[in-house]
Short mmCIF file of C-alpha atoms in Angstrom, two decimals:
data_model
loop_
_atom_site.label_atom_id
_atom_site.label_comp_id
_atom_site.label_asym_id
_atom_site.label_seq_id
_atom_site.Cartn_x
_atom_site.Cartn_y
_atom_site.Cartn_z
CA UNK C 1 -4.47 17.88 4.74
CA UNK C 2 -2.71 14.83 6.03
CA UNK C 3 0.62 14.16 5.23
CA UNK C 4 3.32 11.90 6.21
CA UNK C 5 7.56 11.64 5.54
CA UNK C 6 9.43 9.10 5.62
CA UNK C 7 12.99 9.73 6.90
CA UNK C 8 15.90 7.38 7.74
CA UNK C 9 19.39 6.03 6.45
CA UNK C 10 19.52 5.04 2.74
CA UNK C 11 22.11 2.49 2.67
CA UNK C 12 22.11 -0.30 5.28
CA UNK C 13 24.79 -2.92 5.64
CA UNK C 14 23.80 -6.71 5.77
CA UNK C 15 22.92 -8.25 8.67
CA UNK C 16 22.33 -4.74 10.29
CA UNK C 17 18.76 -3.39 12.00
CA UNK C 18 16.78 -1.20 8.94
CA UNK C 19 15.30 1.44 11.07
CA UNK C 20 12.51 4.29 9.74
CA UNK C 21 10.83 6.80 11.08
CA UNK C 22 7.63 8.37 9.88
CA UNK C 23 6.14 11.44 10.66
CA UNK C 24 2.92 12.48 10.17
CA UNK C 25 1.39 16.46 10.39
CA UNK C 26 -2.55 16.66 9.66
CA UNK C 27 -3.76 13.76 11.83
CA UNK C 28 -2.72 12.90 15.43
CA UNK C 29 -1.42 9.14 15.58
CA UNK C 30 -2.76 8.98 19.49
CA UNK C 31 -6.12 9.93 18.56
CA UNK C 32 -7.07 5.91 17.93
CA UNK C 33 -9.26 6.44 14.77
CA UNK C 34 -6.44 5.00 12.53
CA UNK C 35 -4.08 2.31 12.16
CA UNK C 36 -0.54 3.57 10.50
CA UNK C 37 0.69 1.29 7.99
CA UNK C 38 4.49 0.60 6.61
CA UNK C 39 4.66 -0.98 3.13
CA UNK C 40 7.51 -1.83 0.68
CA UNK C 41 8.20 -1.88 -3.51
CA UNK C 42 10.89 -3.70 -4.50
CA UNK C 43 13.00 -2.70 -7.27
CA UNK C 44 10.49 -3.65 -10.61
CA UNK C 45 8.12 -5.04 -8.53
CA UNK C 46 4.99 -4.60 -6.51
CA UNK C 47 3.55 -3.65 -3.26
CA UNK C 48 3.80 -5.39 -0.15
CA UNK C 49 1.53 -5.17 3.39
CA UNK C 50 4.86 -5.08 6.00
CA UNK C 51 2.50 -4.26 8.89
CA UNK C 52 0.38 -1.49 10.78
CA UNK C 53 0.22 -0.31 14.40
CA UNK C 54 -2.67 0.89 15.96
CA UNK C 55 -2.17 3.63 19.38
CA UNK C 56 -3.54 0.69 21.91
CA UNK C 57 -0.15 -1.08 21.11
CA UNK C 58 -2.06 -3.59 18.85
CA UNK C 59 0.22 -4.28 15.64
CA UNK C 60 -0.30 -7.03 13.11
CA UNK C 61 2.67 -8.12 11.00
CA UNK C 62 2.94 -9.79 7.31
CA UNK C 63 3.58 -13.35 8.59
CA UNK C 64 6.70 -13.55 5.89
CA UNK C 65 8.42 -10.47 7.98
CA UNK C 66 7.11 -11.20 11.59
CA UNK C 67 9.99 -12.42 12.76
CA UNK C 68 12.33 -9.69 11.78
CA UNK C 69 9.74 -6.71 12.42
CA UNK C 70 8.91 -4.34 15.10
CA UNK C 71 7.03 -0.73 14.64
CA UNK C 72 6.34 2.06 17.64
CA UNK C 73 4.77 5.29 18.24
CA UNK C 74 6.15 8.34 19.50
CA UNK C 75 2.99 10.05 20.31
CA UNK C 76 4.66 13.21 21.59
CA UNK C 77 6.66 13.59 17.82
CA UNK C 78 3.37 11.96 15.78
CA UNK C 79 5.47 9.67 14.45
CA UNK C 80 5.95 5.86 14.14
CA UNK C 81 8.86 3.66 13.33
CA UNK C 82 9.49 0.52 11.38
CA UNK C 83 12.78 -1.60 12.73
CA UNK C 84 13.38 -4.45 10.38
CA UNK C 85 16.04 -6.52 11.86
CA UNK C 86 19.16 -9.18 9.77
CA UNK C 87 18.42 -7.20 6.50
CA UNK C 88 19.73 -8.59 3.67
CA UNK C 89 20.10 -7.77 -0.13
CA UNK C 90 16.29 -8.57 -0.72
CA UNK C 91 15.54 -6.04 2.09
CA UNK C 92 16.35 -3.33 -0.52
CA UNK C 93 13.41 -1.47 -1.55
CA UNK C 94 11.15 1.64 -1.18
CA UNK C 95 9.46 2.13 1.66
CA UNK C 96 6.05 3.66 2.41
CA UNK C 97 4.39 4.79 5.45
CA UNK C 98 0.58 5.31 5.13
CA UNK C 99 -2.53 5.85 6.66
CA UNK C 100 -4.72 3.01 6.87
CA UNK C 101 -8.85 3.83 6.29
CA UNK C 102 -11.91 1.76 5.83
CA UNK C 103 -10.47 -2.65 6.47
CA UNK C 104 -7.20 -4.06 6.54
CA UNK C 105 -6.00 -2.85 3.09
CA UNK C 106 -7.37 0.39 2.30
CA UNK C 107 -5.09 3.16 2.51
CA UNK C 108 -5.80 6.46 2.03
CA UNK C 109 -2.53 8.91 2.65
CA UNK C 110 0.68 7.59 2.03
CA UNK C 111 4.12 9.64 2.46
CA UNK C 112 6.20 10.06 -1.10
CA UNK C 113 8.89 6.74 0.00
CA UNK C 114 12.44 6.38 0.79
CA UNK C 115 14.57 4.23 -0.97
CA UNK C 116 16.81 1.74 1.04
CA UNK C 117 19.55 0.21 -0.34
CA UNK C 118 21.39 -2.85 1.96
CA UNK C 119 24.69 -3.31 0.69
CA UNK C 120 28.05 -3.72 2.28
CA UNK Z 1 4.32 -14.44 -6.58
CA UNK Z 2 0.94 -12.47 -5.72
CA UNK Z 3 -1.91 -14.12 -4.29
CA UNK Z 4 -4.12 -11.77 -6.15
CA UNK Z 5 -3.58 -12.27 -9.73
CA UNK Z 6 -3.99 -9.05 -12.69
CA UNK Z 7 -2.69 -8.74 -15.63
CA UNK Z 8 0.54 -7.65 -16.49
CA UNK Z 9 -0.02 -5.00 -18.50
CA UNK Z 10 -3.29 -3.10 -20.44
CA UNK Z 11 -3.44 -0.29 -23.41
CA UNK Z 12 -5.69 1.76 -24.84
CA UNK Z 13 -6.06 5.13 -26.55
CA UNK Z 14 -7.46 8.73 -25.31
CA UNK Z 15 -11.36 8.01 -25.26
CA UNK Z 16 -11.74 4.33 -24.91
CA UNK Z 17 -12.67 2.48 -22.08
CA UNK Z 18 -9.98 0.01 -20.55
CA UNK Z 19 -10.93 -2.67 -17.83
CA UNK Z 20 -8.23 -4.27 -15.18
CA UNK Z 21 -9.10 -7.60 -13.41
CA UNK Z 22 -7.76 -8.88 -10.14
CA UNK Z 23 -8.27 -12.46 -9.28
CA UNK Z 24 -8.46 -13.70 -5.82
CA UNK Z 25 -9.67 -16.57 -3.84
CA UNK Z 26 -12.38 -17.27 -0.96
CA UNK Z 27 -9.97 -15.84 2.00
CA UNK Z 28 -9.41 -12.44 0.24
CA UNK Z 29 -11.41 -11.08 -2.68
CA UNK Z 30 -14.67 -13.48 -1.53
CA UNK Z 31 -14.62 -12.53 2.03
CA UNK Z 32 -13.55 -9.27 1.61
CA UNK Z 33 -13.50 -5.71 0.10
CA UNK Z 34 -11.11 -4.80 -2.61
CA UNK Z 35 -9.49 -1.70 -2.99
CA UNK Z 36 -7.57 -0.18 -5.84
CA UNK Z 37 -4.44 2.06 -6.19
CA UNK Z 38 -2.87 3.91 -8.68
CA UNK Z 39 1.09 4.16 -8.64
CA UNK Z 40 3.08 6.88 -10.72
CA UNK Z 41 6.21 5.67 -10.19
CA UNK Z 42 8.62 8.32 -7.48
CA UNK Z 43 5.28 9.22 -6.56
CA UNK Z 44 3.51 8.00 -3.25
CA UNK Z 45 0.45 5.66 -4.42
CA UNK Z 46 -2.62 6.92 -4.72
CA UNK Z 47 -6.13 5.26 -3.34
CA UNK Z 48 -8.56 5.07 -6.73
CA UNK Z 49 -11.30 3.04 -5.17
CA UNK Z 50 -12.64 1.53 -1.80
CA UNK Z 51 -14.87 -0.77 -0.37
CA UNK Z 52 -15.28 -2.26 -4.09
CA UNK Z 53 -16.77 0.70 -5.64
CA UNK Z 54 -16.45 4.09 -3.69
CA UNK Z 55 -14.64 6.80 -5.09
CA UNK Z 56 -12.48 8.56 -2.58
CA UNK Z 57 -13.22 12.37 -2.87
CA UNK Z 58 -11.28 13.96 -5.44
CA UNK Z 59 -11.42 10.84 -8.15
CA UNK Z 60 -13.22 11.25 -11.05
CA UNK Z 61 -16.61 9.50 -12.09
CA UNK Z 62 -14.59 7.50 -15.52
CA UNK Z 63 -13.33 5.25 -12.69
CA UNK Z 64 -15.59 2.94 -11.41
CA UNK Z 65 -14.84 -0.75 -9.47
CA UNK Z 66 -16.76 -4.01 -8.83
CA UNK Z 67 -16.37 -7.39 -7.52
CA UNK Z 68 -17.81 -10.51 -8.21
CA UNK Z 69 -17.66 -13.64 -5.97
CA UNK Z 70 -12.98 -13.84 -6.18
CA UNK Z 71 -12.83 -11.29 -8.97
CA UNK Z 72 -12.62 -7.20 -8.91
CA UNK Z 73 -12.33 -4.78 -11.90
CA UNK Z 74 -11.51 -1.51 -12.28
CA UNK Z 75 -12.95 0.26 -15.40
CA UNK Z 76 -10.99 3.53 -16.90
CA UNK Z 77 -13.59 5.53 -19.88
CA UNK Z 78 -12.62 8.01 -21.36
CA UNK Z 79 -8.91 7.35 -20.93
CA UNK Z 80 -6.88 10.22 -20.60
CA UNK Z 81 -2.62 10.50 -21.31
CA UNK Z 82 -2.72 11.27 -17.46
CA UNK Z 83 -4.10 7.66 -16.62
CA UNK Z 84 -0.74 6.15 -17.56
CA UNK Z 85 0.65 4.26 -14.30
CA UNK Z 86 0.64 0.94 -12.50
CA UNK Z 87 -2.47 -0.13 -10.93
CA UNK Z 88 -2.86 -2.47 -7.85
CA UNK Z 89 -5.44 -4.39 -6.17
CA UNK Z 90 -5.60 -4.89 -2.82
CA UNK Z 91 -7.62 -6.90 -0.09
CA UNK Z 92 -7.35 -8.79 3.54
CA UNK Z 93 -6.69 -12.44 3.61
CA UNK Z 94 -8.47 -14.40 6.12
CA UNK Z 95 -5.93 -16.80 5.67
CA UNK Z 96 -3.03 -15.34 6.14
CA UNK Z 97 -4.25 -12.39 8.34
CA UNK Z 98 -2.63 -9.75 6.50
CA UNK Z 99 -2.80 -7.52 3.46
CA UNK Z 100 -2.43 -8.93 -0.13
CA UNK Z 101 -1.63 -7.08 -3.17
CA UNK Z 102 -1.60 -7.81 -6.63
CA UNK Z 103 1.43 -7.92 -9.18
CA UNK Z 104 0.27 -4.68 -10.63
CA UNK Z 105 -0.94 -3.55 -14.46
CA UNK Z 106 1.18 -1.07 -16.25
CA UNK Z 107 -1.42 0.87 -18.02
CA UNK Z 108 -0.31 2.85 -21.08
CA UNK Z 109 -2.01 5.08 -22.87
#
């Protein structure tokens, strides 16, 4: 059974780097079938597509967040990270890793979220 | 505001039969496949339907999907107290190059 965690700090101070880590156990992030997705809810509202990484290096960003994004592998851990840098107060949300499966927005494990809070 | 459009919320009773619409446009529901999620909230989302109209393993046969030209539905019969969550369409935008998710439907039961 796949399953993935999200882990990182809960409360980030404005203007500061948002950093998460994922970690997956059922599927090996190096083995190139899947791309591995991060995705955010904000408070009362709905899902959003940050980006996904594939194990080539390949990424491909939501154009709104390019500019502030970055995501890696650690292939010997199975995880990947998100780094969302100059967070501010709309930054604050939960955030999802998850699998992605079968075209750009199909995904099929997703870990249980982490709530991150940017405040000073 | 989403690109993909669905109602805010829907309601029905145990038993009936409640459909959810998402409305896109050429770049993402026209040119390609919708999926559908179903959110419990402080639970991780859950994938209800791919490619359109497959049911990942484990979903039950009283939810079934289609699209239509820049429109998707999911149908819900025999509604069940469990069914109560938000529901989500997704799909890729040609346009954008990215991911696009609807607003979400609360569905109560």
């Amino acid at each position: 059974q796949v399953q993935l965690q999200e882990s990182g700090p809960g409360l980030v101070k404005p203007s500061q780097t948002l950093s998460l880590t994922c970690s997956v156990s059922g599927d090996s992030i190096s083995s190139g079938t899947h791309w591995w997705t991060w995705l955010r809810q904000h408070p009362g509202m709905g899902l959003e597509w940050i980006g996904y990484m594939h194990h080539s290096g390949n990424t491909y960003f939501n154009p709104s967040l390019r500019s502030r994004v970055a995501m890696s592998m650690d292939t010997s851990r199975n995880q990947f990270s998100l780094s969302l840098t100059s967070v501010t107060a709309a930054d604050t949300a939960v955030y999802y890793c998850a699998r992605t499966c079968d075209g750009g927005s199909c995904f099929d494990y997703w870990g249980q979220g982490t709530l991150v809070t940017v405040s000073s | 505001q989403s690109v993909l459009t669905q109602p805010p919320s829907a309601s029905g009773t145990p038993g009936q039969r409640v459909t959810i619409s998402c409305s896109g446009s050429k770049s993402n529901i026209g040119s390609n496949s919708v999926n559908w999620y179903q959110h419990v909230p402080g639970t991780a989302p859950k994938l209800l339907m791919q490619n359109n109209n497959q049911r990942p393993s484990g979903v039950p046969a009283r939810f079934s999907g289609s699209k239509s030209g820049t429109s998707a539905s999911l149908a819900i019969s025999g509604l069940q107290s469990e069914d109560e969550a938000d529901y989500y369409c997704a799909a890729w935008d040609d346009s954008l190059n990215g991911a696009l998710f609807g607003g979400g439907t609360k569905l109560t039961v």
